[in-house]
Coordinates of C-alpha atoms and ligand atoms in Angstrom, one line a residue:
Chain U
M17 CA 15.5 8.3 0.4
K18 CA 17.2 10.2 3.1
K19 CA 19.8 12.9 2.3
K20 CA 22.3 13.3 5.1
I21 CA 25.4 15.3 5.7
L22 CA 28.1 12.7 6.6
F23 CA 31.0 15.0 7.3
S24 CA 31.6 18.7 7.3
L25 CA 34.7 20.9 7.1
K26 CA 34.9 24.6 7.7
S27 CA 36.8 26.7 5.2
P28 CA 38.4 30.1 5.9
Y29 CA 37.1 31.5 2.6
R30 CA 34.4 29.3 1.2
E31 CA 31.1 27.8 2.2
Q32 CA 31.5 24.8 4.5
L33 CA 32.3 21.6 2.7
D34 CA 29.5 19.1 3.3
V35 CA 29.9 15.5 2.2
I36 CA 26.4 14.4 1.3
G37 CA 25.2 10.8 1.5
Y38 CA 21.9 9.4 0.1
K39 CA 20.4 6.5 2.0
F40 CA 17.9 4.1 0.7
G41 CA 16.1 1.4 2.7
H42 CA 17.1 0.6 6.2
G43 CA 18.5 -2.2 8.4
H44 CA 21.6 -4.3 7.4
K45 CA 24.3 -2.2 5.9
S46 CA 24.4 -3.8 2.5
I47 CA 26.1 -1.6 -0.1
A48 CA 28.0 1.7 0.0
I49 CA 28.8 3.4 -3.3
V50 CA 31.4 6.2 -3.5
G51 CA 31.9 8.5 -6.5
A52 CA 34.3 11.4 -6.9
L53 CA 37.2 11.5 -4.4
R54 CA 39.1 13.7 -6.8
G55 CA 38.1 16.9 -8.4
N56 CA 38.3 15.6 -12.0
E57 CA 36.1 12.6 -11.5
I58 CA 33.0 14.0 -13.2
Q59 CA 32.0 10.7 -14.8
Q60 CA 32.2 9.0 -11.4
M61 CA 29.9 11.6 -9.8
Y62 CA 27.6 11.3 -12.8
V63 CA 27.3 7.5 -12.4
C64 CA 26.4 8.0 -8.8
S65 CA 23.8 10.6 -9.7
R66 CA 22.3 8.1 -12.1
M67 CA 22.3 5.4 -9.4
I68 CA 20.4 7.8 -7.1
Q69 CA 17.7 8.3 -9.8
E70 CA 17.4 4.5 -10.2
L71 CA 17.3 3.8 -6.5
K72 CA 14.6 6.5 -5.9
K73 CA 12.5 4.8 -8.4
L74 CA 13.1 1.3 -7.0
E75 CA 12.3 2.6 -3.5
S76 CA 9.0 4.1 -4.5
E77 CA 8.1 0.8 -6.2
G78 CA 9.0 -1.2 -3.1
K79 CA 11.8 -3.1 -4.9
I80 CA 14.5 -2.5 -2.3
L81 CA 14.5 -5.6 -0.1
E82 CA 13.6 -5.5 3.6
E83 CA 16.5 -5.1 6.0
C84 CA 18.8 -3.7 3.3
E85 CA 20.4 -0.3 3.5
I86 CA 22.2 1.4 0.5
L87 CA 24.4 4.5 0.8
V88 CA 25.5 6.5 -2.2
I89 CA 28.1 9.4 -1.9
P90 CA 28.3 11.0 -5.3
C91 CA 31.1 13.4 -4.6
V92 CA 33.5 14.1 -1.7
N93 CA 36.0 16.6 -3.1
Y94 CA 33.7 19.1 -4.9
Y95 CA 35.9 21.9 -3.6
S96 CA 38.5 20.9 -6.1
M97 CA 35.9 20.1 -8.8
N98 CA 34.6 23.7 -8.6
L99 CA 38.1 25.0 -9.2
G100 CA 39.1 22.6 -11.9
K101 CA 41.7 20.9 -9.7
R102 CA 42.3 17.2 -9.2
F103 CA 43.6 17.1 -5.6
W104 CA 42.8 19.0 -2.4
T105 CA 42.7 22.7 -3.2
M106 CA 45.2 24.0 -0.6
D107 CA 47.9 21.3 -0.3
N108 CA 47.4 19.2 -3.4
T109 CA 47.1 16.0 -1.4
D110 CA 44.9 13.1 -2.6
I111 CA 42.1 12.1 -0.4
N112 CA 42.4 8.6 -1.9
R113 CA 45.9 8.3 -0.4
M114 CA 44.8 9.2 3.1
F115 CA 42.7 6.2 4.2
P116 CA 41.8 5.0 6.8
G117 CA 42.3 8.6 7.8
Y118 CA 43.0 10.2 11.2
N119 CA 40.7 12.5 13.0
L120 CA 43.5 14.4 14.7
G121 CA 45.6 14.6 11.6
E122 CA 46.0 16.8 8.5
T123 CA 42.9 18.2 6.7
T124 CA 42.6 15.4 4.1
Q125 CA 43.3 12.8 6.7
R126 CA 40.4 14.2 8.6
I127 CA 38.2 14.1 5.5
A128 CA 39.2 10.5 4.9
D129 CA 38.5 9.6 8.5
G130 CA 35.1 11.4 8.6
L131 CA 34.1 9.5 5.4
F132 CA 35.6 6.2 6.4
T133 CA 33.8 6.0 9.8
K134 CA 30.5 6.3 7.8
L135 CA 31.6 3.7 5.2
Q136 CA 32.6 1.0 7.7
G137 CA 30.4 -2.0 8.4
Y138 CA 28.9 -2.3 4.9
E139 CA 29.0 -5.8 3.5
Y140 CA 29.9 -4.5 0.0
G141 CA 31.7 -1.3 -1.1
I142 CA 31.8 0.0 -4.6
Q143 CA 34.1 2.8 -5.6
L144 CA 33.8 4.5 -9.0
A145 CA 37.5 4.8 -9.7
S146 CA 39.7 6.6 -12.3
F147 CA 43.1 6.1 -13.7
Y148 CA 46.0 8.6 -13.2
Q149 CA 46.6 9.0 -16.9
P150 CA 44.2 10.4 -19.5
G151 CA 42.5 7.5 -21.3
N152 CA 39.5 5.4 -22.1
F153 CA 38.7 2.1 -20.5
L154 CA 36.4 -0.7 -21.4
P155 CA 34.1 -0.6 -18.4
H156 CA 35.4 -3.2 -15.9
V157 CA 35.6 -4.1 -12.3
K158 CA 38.7 -4.5 -10.3
I159 CA 39.6 -5.8 -6.8
M160 CA 42.8 -5.3 -4.8
D161 CA 44.1 -8.7 -3.9
T162 CA 44.2 -8.6 -0.1
G163 CA 43.0 -12.1 0.3
F164 CA 39.8 -10.8 1.8
T165 CA 37.5 -10.4 -1.2
N166 CA 36.8 -13.4 -3.3
A167 CA 37.5 -12.5 -6.9
E168 CA 34.7 -14.6 -8.2
I169 CA 32.2 -12.1 -6.7
M170 CA 33.2 -9.8 -9.5
K171 CA 31.2 -12.0 -11.9
D172 CA 28.0 -10.6 -10.3
F173 CA 28.5 -7.3 -12.0
G174 CA 28.3 -9.0 -15.4
L175 CA 30.9 -6.7 -16.9
Q176 CA 33.2 -8.1 -19.6
F177 CA 36.3 -8.2 -17.4
G178 CA 37.1 -8.5 -13.7
I179 CA 40.7 -7.6 -12.9
I180 CA 42.7 -8.6 -9.9
R181 CA 45.4 -6.1 -8.8
K182 CA 48.3 -7.0 -6.6
P183 CA 48.6 -4.1 -4.1
R184 CA 51.7 -2.0 -4.2
P185 CA 53.0 -0.1 -1.2
Y186 CA 51.2 3.1 -2.3
D187 CA 47.9 1.3 -2.6
T188 CA 47.7 0.6 1.1
T189 CA 46.3 4.1 1.8
T190 CA 43.4 3.9 -0.7
L191 CA 39.8 3.5 0.1
N192 CA 39.5 0.2 -1.6
Y193 CA 42.4 -1.4 0.3
N194 CA 41.3 -0.1 3.7
W195 CA 37.7 -1.1 3.1
Q196 CA 38.9 -4.7 2.8
I197 CA 41.1 -4.5 5.9
W198 CA 37.9 -3.4 7.7
E199 CA 36.1 -6.3 6.2
T200 CA 34.0 -4.8 3.5
K201 CA 34.1 -6.6 0.2
A202 CA 35.4 -3.8 -2.0
F203 CA 35.3 -3.3 -5.7
S204 CA 36.4 -0.5 -8.1
V205 CA 34.3 0.1 -11.1
Y206 CA 35.9 1.9 -14.0
A207 CA 33.4 3.7 -16.1
N208 CA 35.7 4.7 -19.0
A209 CA 35.9 8.4 -18.8
T210 CA 37.0 10.7 -15.9
D211 CA 36.8 14.5 -16.7
N212 CA 34.1 14.2 -19.3
I213 CA 30.8 12.3 -19.3
D214 CA 30.5 9.2 -21.4
K215 CA 26.8 8.3 -21.4
K216 CA 27.2 4.9 -22.8
S217 CA 29.7 3.7 -20.3
A218 CA 27.8 5.4 -17.5
D219 CA 24.7 3.3 -18.6
E220 CA 26.8 0.2 -18.6
S221 CA 28.2 1.0 -15.1
V222 CA 24.8 1.7 -13.7
N223 CA 23.4 -1.5 -15.1
A224 CA 26.4 -3.4 -13.7
I225 CA 25.9 -2.1 -10.2
L226 CA 22.1 -2.8 -10.4
R227 CA 22.9 -6.3 -11.6
F228 CA 25.3 -6.7 -8.7
M229 CA 22.7 -5.5 -6.2
N230 CA 20.1 -7.8 -7.7
N231 CA 22.5 -10.8 -7.6
K232 CA 23.3 -10.0 -3.9
G233 CA 19.6 -9.9 -3.0
V234 CA 19.6 -6.2 -2.1
I235 CA 17.0 -5.2 -4.8
N236 CA 14.6 -7.3 -6.8
I237 CA 14.4 -6.3 -10.4
K238 CA 14.8 -7.8 -13.9
T239 CA 18.2 -7.0 -15.3
S240 CA 19.8 -7.8 -18.6
P241 CA 22.1 -10.8 -18.2
G242 CA 25.3 -9.0 -19.0
Y243 CA 28.6 -10.7 -19.8
I244 CA 30.0 -13.8 -18.4
T245 CA 32.9 -12.0 -16.7
E246 CA 36.4 -13.1 -17.5
I247 CA 38.6 -12.8 -14.4
I248 CA 42.2 -12.0 -15.0
N249 CA 45.3 -10.8 -13.2
E250 CA 46.4 -7.4 -14.0
S251 CA 49.9 -8.7 -14.6
E252 CA 48.6 -10.9 -17.4
T253 CA 47.3 -7.9 -19.4
Q254 CA 49.7 -6.7 -22.1
Q255 CA 50.8 -3.1 -21.8
I256 CA 52.0 -1.3 -24.9
Q257 CA 54.2 1.7 -24.4
S258 CA 55.1 4.5 -26.7
E259 CA 58.6 4.2 -28.1
A260 CA 58.8 7.8 -29.1
A261 CA 57.3 11.1 -28.1
G262 CA 55.1 13.5 -30.1
I263 CA 51.5 13.7 -31.3
F264 CA 49.6 10.5 -30.6
I265 CA 47.1 9.2 -33.1
S266 CA 45.1 6.1 -32.1
L267 CA 44.0 3.9 -35.0
T268 CA 41.7 1.7 -32.9
E269 CA 39.3 2.1 -29.9
V270 CA 38.5 0.3 -26.7
G271 CA 36.6 -2.9 -27.1
K272 CA 38.1 -3.6 -30.6
I273 CA 39.7 -7.1 -31.1
V274 CA 43.1 -6.8 -32.6
E275 CA 45.6 -9.4 -34.1
R276 CA 49.2 -9.6 -33.2
G277 CA 51.1 -7.1 -35.4
T278 CA 48.0 -4.9 -36.2
L279 CA 48.8 -1.3 -36.6
I280 CA 46.9 0.4 -33.7
G281 CA 48.4 3.8 -33.4
K282 CA 51.2 6.1 -34.6
I283 CA 53.2 8.9 -33.2
I284 CA 54.1 11.8 -35.4
N285 CA 56.7 14.5 -35.1
P286 CA 54.8 17.5 -33.7
F287 CA 56.7 20.0 -35.9
D288 CA 57.0 18.4 -39.3
G289 CA 54.4 15.7 -39.2
E290 CA 56.7 12.8 -40.1
V291 CA 55.6 9.4 -38.6
I292 CA 58.3 8.6 -36.0
S293 CA 56.8 5.5 -34.5
E294 CA 54.2 2.9 -35.5
I295 CA 52.5 1.2 -32.6
R296 CA 51.6 -2.4 -33.3
S297 CA 49.9 -4.8 -31.1
S298 CA 52.3 -7.3 -29.6
V299 CA 49.6 -9.8 -28.9
S300 CA 46.1 -10.8 -30.2
G301 CA 43.4 -9.7 -27.9
I302 CA 40.9 -7.0 -27.0
I303 CA 41.8 -3.4 -26.3
Y304 CA 40.7 -2.4 -22.8
F305 CA 42.7 0.8 -22.3
E306 CA 43.5 3.5 -24.8
Y307 CA 45.6 6.6 -24.0
H308 CA 43.6 9.7 -24.8
S309 CA 45.5 12.9 -25.2
P310 CA 47.0 14.5 -28.2
L311 CA 50.5 14.7 -26.8
I312 CA 52.5 11.7 -25.6
N313 CA 55.8 11.2 -23.9
E314 CA 58.2 8.4 -24.4
K315 CA 57.5 5.2 -22.4
T316 CA 53.9 6.0 -21.7
V317 CA 51.3 3.3 -21.6
C318 CA 49.2 3.9 -24.8
F319 CA 47.2 0.7 -24.9
K320 CA 46.4 -2.2 -22.6
I321 CA 45.3 -5.4 -24.2
I322 CA 43.7 -8.5 -22.7
K323 CA 45.0 -11.6 -24.4
Chain R
M22 CA 82.4 15.6 -14.9
I23 CA 78.7 16.1 -15.7
E24 CA 76.8 13.0 -16.6
T25 CA 73.2 12.4 -17.6
I26 CA 72.1 9.4 -15.6
A27 CA 68.5 9.1 -17.1
T28 CA 66.8 10.6 -20.0
A29 CA 63.4 10.4 -21.7
S30 CA 61.8 12.2 -24.6
L31 CA 59.0 14.6 -23.9
A32 CA 56.2 15.2 -26.4
V33 CA 57.5 18.3 -28.1
N34 CA 61.1 18.7 -29.0
E35 CA 62.6 18.2 -25.5
N36 CA 64.3 15.6 -23.3
L37 CA 63.8 15.2 -19.6
N38 CA 67.4 14.7 -18.3
I39 CA 68.5 13.8 -14.8
Q40 CA 72.1 15.0 -14.3
K41 CA 74.8 14.6 -11.8
R42 CA 78.3 15.9 -11.3
R43 CA 81.2 13.8 -10.1
I44 CA 84.1 15.3 -8.3
K45 CA 86.9 12.8 -8.0
N46 CA 90.4 13.2 -6.5
G47 CA 93.2 11.0 -5.1
N48 CA 93.1 7.2 -4.6
N49 CA 90.3 6.8 -2.1
K50 CA 87.4 5.0 -3.6
T51 CA 85.0 6.0 -0.9
R52 CA 81.9 7.6 -2.5
L53 CA 79.5 10.1 -1.0
S54 CA 76.3 11.0 -2.9
I55 CA 74.3 14.2 -2.3
V56 CA 70.9 14.0 -3.8
T57 CA 68.1 16.6 -3.7
G58 CA 65.2 18.0 -5.7
T59 CA 62.8 15.1 -5.6
H60 CA 60.1 17.5 -4.5
G61 CA 60.1 20.4 -6.9
D62 CA 58.9 22.9 -4.3
E63 CA 61.9 22.2 -2.0
L64 CA 64.9 24.3 -2.8
E65 CA 67.2 24.3 0.3
G66 CA 69.3 21.5 -1.3
Q67 CA 69.9 23.6 -4.4
Y68 CA 72.1 26.1 -2.5
L69 CA 73.8 23.4 -0.5
A70 CA 74.6 21.5 -3.8
Y71 CA 76.1 24.7 -5.1
M72 CA 78.2 25.6 -2.1
L73 CA 79.5 22.1 -1.5
G74 CA 80.6 21.6 -5.1
K75 CA 82.2 25.1 -5.2
Y76 CA 84.1 24.6 -1.9
I77 CA 85.5 21.2 -3.0
D78 CA 86.5 22.6 -6.4
E79 CA 88.4 25.3 -4.7
H80 CA 90.1 23.0 -2.2
I81 CA 90.4 19.9 -4.4
E82 CA 93.9 19.1 -3.0
L83 CA 92.3 18.4 0.3
F84 CA 89.7 16.1 -1.1
D85 CA 90.3 12.4 -1.6
G86 CA 87.4 10.3 -2.8
I87 CA 84.3 10.5 -5.0
L88 CA 81.6 13.1 -4.4
D89 CA 78.5 12.8 -6.6
I90 CA 76.1 15.7 -6.6
Y91 CA 72.6 15.1 -8.0
P92 CA 70.9 18.5 -7.6
A93 CA 67.6 17.8 -9.3
L94 CA 65.9 14.4 -9.4
N95 CA 62.7 16.1 -10.5
P96 CA 63.8 19.0 -12.8
M97 CA 60.3 19.5 -14.3
G98 CA 58.9 19.9 -10.8
I99 CA 61.5 22.5 -9.8
D100 CA 60.9 24.3 -13.1
S101 CA 57.1 24.6 -12.4
I102 CA 57.1 25.0 -8.6
T103 CA 55.4 21.6 -8.4
R104 CA 56.0 19.2 -5.6
G105 CA 55.3 16.1 -7.6
I106 CA 56.1 15.3 -11.2
P107 CA 54.0 17.9 -13.1
I108 CA 52.8 15.8 -16.0
F109 CA 51.5 13.0 -13.9
D110 CA 50.7 14.7 -10.5
L111 CA 52.7 11.8 -9.0
D112 CA 54.9 12.2 -5.9
M113 CA 58.2 10.9 -7.2
N114 CA 59.1 9.7 -3.7
R115 CA 56.2 7.1 -4.0
V116 CA 57.6 5.5 -7.2
F117 CA 60.9 4.0 -6.1
P118 CA 62.4 1.6 -6.9
G119 CA 60.8 1.9 -10.2
T120 CA 61.2 -0.8 -12.9
K121 CA 63.4 -1.0 -16.0
D122 CA 60.6 -1.9 -18.4
G123 CA 58.0 0.3 -16.8
T124 CA 56.6 3.7 -17.7
M125 CA 58.8 6.8 -18.1
I126 CA 58.9 7.8 -14.4
E127 CA 59.4 4.2 -13.3
V128 CA 62.3 3.8 -15.7
I129 CA 63.8 7.1 -14.5
C130 CA 63.4 6.1 -10.9
S131 CA 65.1 2.7 -11.6
S132 CA 68.0 4.4 -13.3
I133 CA 68.4 6.8 -10.3
I134 CA 68.6 3.8 -8.0
D135 CA 71.1 2.0 -10.2
D136 CA 73.3 5.1 -10.3
L137 CA 73.1 5.8 -6.5
S138 CA 73.5 2.2 -5.4
G139 CA 77.0 1.4 -4.2
S140 CA 77.6 4.8 -2.7
D141 CA 79.2 4.4 0.7
V142 CA 76.8 7.1 2.1
C143 CA 74.0 8.9 0.4
I144 CA 72.3 12.1 1.8
D145 CA 68.9 12.9 0.5
I146 CA 68.1 16.5 1.2
H147 CA 64.5 17.7 1.6
A148 CA 63.1 21.0 2.7
S149 CA 59.7 20.3 4.3
N150 CA 57.1 21.9 2.1
I151 CA 55.7 25.4 1.5
F152 CA 53.6 25.2 4.7
L153 CA 56.0 24.2 7.4
K154 CA 59.5 25.3 8.5
E155 CA 61.7 22.6 10.0
I156 CA 64.7 22.7 12.2
P157 CA 67.6 20.8 10.5
Q158 CA 66.9 17.2 11.2
I159 CA 67.4 13.7 10.0
R160 CA 64.6 11.2 9.8
M161 CA 64.9 7.5 9.7
S162 CA 62.8 4.4 10.4
V163 CA 63.3 2.2 13.4
P164 CA 64.8 -0.8 11.5
T165 CA 67.5 1.4 9.9
A166 CA 68.4 3.3 13.1
D167 CA 71.2 1.0 14.2
T168 CA 73.0 1.4 10.9
L169 CA 72.3 5.1 10.3
L170 CA 72.5 6.8 13.7
P171 CA 76.3 6.9 13.8
Y172 CA 76.3 8.8 10.5
A173 CA 73.4 11.0 11.5
K174 CA 75.3 12.2 14.5
M175 CA 78.2 13.4 12.3
L176 CA 76.0 15.7 10.2
N177 CA 75.6 18.7 12.5
V178 CA 71.8 18.6 12.6
D179 CA 69.8 19.6 15.7
F180 CA 67.5 16.6 15.8
V181 CA 67.3 13.0 14.7
W182 CA 63.7 11.7 14.4
V183 CA 63.5 7.9 14.5
H184 CA 59.9 7.0 13.4
E185 CA 57.9 3.9 13.0
S186 CA 58.1 2.4 9.5
A187 CA 54.9 2.6 7.3
T188 CA 54.2 0.5 4.3
V189 CA 53.5 3.5 2.2
L190 CA 57.0 4.8 2.8
E191 CA 58.5 1.7 1.2
S192 CA 58.4 3.5 -2.1
T193 CA 60.8 6.3 -1.1
L194 CA 64.3 6.7 -2.4
A195 CA 65.8 6.3 1.0
H196 CA 63.9 3.1 1.9
T197 CA 64.8 1.6 -1.4
L198 CA 68.5 2.4 -1.1
N199 CA 68.8 1.4 2.6
K200 CA 67.1 -1.9 1.7
I201 CA 69.8 -2.7 -0.9
G202 CA 72.6 -1.7 1.5
T203 CA 73.3 1.8 0.4
K204 CA 73.3 3.8 3.6
T205 CA 70.9 6.8 3.0
L206 CA 70.1 9.6 5.4
V207 CA 67.1 11.8 4.8
V208 CA 67.6 15.4 5.9
E209 CA 64.6 17.8 6.3
M210 CA 65.4 21.4 6.9
G211 CA 64.0 24.9 6.3
V212 CA 60.9 25.6 4.3
G213 CA 59.7 25.1 0.8
M214 CA 60.4 27.6 -2.0
R215 CA 63.0 29.4 0.0
I216 CA 66.7 29.1 0.9
T217 CA 67.8 29.4 4.5
K218 CA 71.5 30.1 4.2
E219 CA 72.3 29.4 7.8
Y220 CA 70.8 25.9 7.6
C221 CA 72.7 25.2 4.4
Q222 CA 75.9 26.3 6.2
Q223 CA 75.0 24.1 9.1
L224 CA 74.6 21.0 7.0
F225 CA 77.6 21.9 4.9
D226 CA 79.7 21.8 8.1
G227 CA 78.1 18.4 8.9
I228 CA 78.9 17.0 5.5
L229 CA 82.6 18.1 5.7
N230 CA 82.7 16.4 9.1
L231 CA 81.3 13.2 7.7
M232 CA 83.7 13.4 4.8
K233 CA 86.6 13.7 7.3
S234 CA 85.5 10.6 9.1
L235 CA 85.2 8.8 5.7
K236 CA 88.8 9.9 5.1
M237 CA 87.6 11.9 2.1
W238 CA 88.5 15.3 3.5
K239 CA 91.9 16.4 4.8
G240 CA 91.0 20.1 5.5
E241 CA 89.6 21.9 8.4
T242 CA 86.2 21.2 9.9
N243 CA 84.1 23.2 12.3
S244 CA 82.8 21.8 15.6
I245 CA 79.7 19.8 15.3
R246 CA 76.6 19.9 17.5
E247 CA 75.2 16.9 19.2
P248 CA 71.7 16.2 17.9
I249 CA 68.7 15.4 20.1
I250 CA 67.5 11.9 19.3
S251 CA 63.8 11.3 19.4
I252 CA 64.1 7.8 20.8
D253 CA 64.0 9.1 24.4
H254 CA 61.5 11.8 23.6
E255 CA 57.9 12.2 22.5
V256 CA 56.9 14.4 19.6
G257 CA 53.7 16.4 20.2
F258 CA 51.6 17.5 17.2
V259 CA 49.7 20.7 17.3
N260 CA 46.9 20.8 14.6
S261 CA 44.4 23.5 14.0
D262 CA 40.7 22.6 14.6
A263 CA 39.3 25.8 13.2
A264 CA 39.7 27.4 9.8
G265 CA 41.3 30.9 9.4
I266 CA 44.6 32.6 9.5
F267 CA 47.3 31.4 11.9
I268 CA 49.2 34.0 13.8
P269 CA 52.0 32.4 15.8
F270 CA 53.2 34.0 19.1
S271 CA 56.0 31.6 19.7
K272 CA 59.1 31.5 17.5
F273 CA 60.7 28.6 15.9
G274 CA 63.1 26.8 18.3
D275 CA 61.3 28.3 21.4
I276 CA 61.0 26.2 24.5
V277 CA 57.4 26.1 25.7
K278 CA 55.4 24.6 28.5
K279 CA 52.3 22.5 28.0
G280 CA 49.3 24.8 27.8
D281 CA 51.3 27.9 26.7
H282 CA 49.4 30.1 24.3
I283 CA 51.6 29.7 21.2
G284 CA 49.3 31.4 18.6
D285 CA 45.8 32.2 17.4
V286 CA 43.7 31.2 14.4
V287 CA 41.8 34.4 13.5
D288 CA 39.0 35.2 11.1
P289 CA 39.7 38.3 9.0
L290 CA 36.0 38.8 8.1
T291 CA 34.6 38.9 11.6
S292 CA 37.9 40.0 13.3
K293 CA 37.3 37.2 15.9
I294 CA 39.8 34.7 17.3
V295 CA 38.4 31.4 16.2
E296 CA 40.9 29.2 18.1
K297 CA 43.5 29.8 20.7
I298 CA 46.4 27.5 20.0
K299 CA 48.0 25.9 23.1
A300 CA 51.2 23.8 23.3
V301 CA 50.2 20.1 23.7
C302 CA 53.3 19.3 25.8
D303 CA 56.5 20.8 27.2
G304 CA 59.4 21.0 24.8
M305 CA 61.0 22.7 21.9
I306 CA 59.1 23.9 18.8
F307 CA 61.0 22.2 16.0
T308 CA 58.3 22.5 13.3
L309 CA 56.3 25.7 12.8
R310 CA 53.7 26.7 10.2
E311 CA 54.9 29.3 7.7
Y312 CA 51.9 29.5 5.5
P313 CA 49.2 31.4 7.3
V314 CA 45.9 30.0 5.8
V315 CA 44.7 27.0 7.7
Y316 CA 41.9 24.5 7.6
G317 CA 40.8 22.1 10.4
G318 CA 43.6 19.6 10.5
S319 CA 46.4 21.9 9.3
L320 CA 49.6 21.2 11.1
L321 CA 50.7 24.3 13.1
A322 CA 53.7 23.0 15.1
R323 CA 55.5 20.0 16.3
I324 CA 57.0 20.0 19.8
L325 CA 59.8 17.8 21.0
E326 CA 59.3 16.8 24.6
P327 CA 62.3 16.8 26.9
V328 CA 63.7 13.6 28.3
K329 CA 61.4 12.2 30.9
G330 CA 62.4 13.8 34.2
G331 CA 65.1 15.9 32.7
D332 CA 65.4 19.3 31.0
T333 CA 65.2 20.0 27.3
E334 CA 68.7 20.1 26.0
Ligands
ZN407 ZN1 60.6 16.4 0.2

């Protein structure tokens, strides 16, 4: 393992920001794994730290194949992490909306550029991603449909679901999108939690990434077979939105199979406790996203169900 | 008439309401919409909304048409000095056109578009951000320039910046409205979290002038300046490479020569100059950093180059 500073940025008031990468093996740039681009992505950083532990062991056992190089970047925006902020400390910009970056541009464009130059040329790219709303996900892998990455490759992770997302205009400045434009096959792995650590999902994500590496001939280990991944379009998943605002109580959990009409949550008046809305599943399927915060506004996605 | 054009329930005993006021007089059906407050840290438009509405109220007999004023598309952002929508940390100007069956913000954005569409002209007023001060200017993308330039010239701004279109900007209010045929001009002026009265007055004069040409205004107008249009000019960007405190030597609106020493980035701990800031080209400083703390990459100034072979106007 080689620990390297990939990019540095001076700060007027804090220790220099050093984006650290951990390299394993050498030769063909096989896989790059990126963790926290945002300050609240603790679980994403944790999954990377666990990957580094695994890869250290595999390297010492000689199980990383010849001519394969793996790069892991656990955390980019630890400045914000240390302050409990999500986006860049000074101007609140999102590094994951700055790709491919610009080395003469604004600060977060420079960070994105510094990072992206080191991330180019890898055959596969894996980003540990998070969702903008508080919630729990069934661990799954997602690709942005740019026409470059074959969705079938998602099966090599052996996660229960592989989801295809049609990019929207604001997706065009994300790491995942730009990786593909620069010809890296890019995947986003969602490991359930964001600002807290969920060990079980972290285990599942680590196993999925190891399985993927094994299937791609980067490492040589015995892995559990995992799921036969079901590939679906994001537009085919059923979103259930709150019809009222108040205190949100979930009556189910991710991974549960529900029937059409099942009561899966309720919203109560925050002052007098009256139930003001019952949330019922509009389809039969499996819950793969669950809103997770005590308060909920109207028209907020509270569940996503795969039919 | 005050109207709520979009509403949504918040978790605890409150609704998020987007409001507009309609001022209507005479038989002219021409409709001008003034919209602002998409970014909660930009306040220049608040004063302009106030002064325009007040002036028309006081001279209603000279007004013929429909004026819609939407002072706060992002009221929660203004309330909490947050640029984006506070609950979601989302830039509202990346959510348009929204969808009718989407999430709360998507539905609100969709209602805003529905309400604004059909305006003869719409002016979307922004105020830079808390970091930079901008000379009153209108920004538009190349594909919209043919349609929008004649209107931009009426608005009494100093500068019209015609820029390349970018995919990410397809989710802005202005792009969405222009695409469906509602002519929308984006004004950037002043600085975040402050009101610059002279700029509000300048744009106010421009709006009256525009209303006159739309036959909505029968009263007096002041003379209008001719804007510099960026098509014949280059824009030079001055970014900091060092981290520290930016101390400008040049003033906003100054004409500088390439290589002129326009400021320093200094370190308050060592009392050393860490970077001498030079002008990257000849021209006028039309953007200048207001917020002193800088990182590598922080934008310090933008300079508008003079016409090739000519003088800066
Ligand atoms: Zn703005």
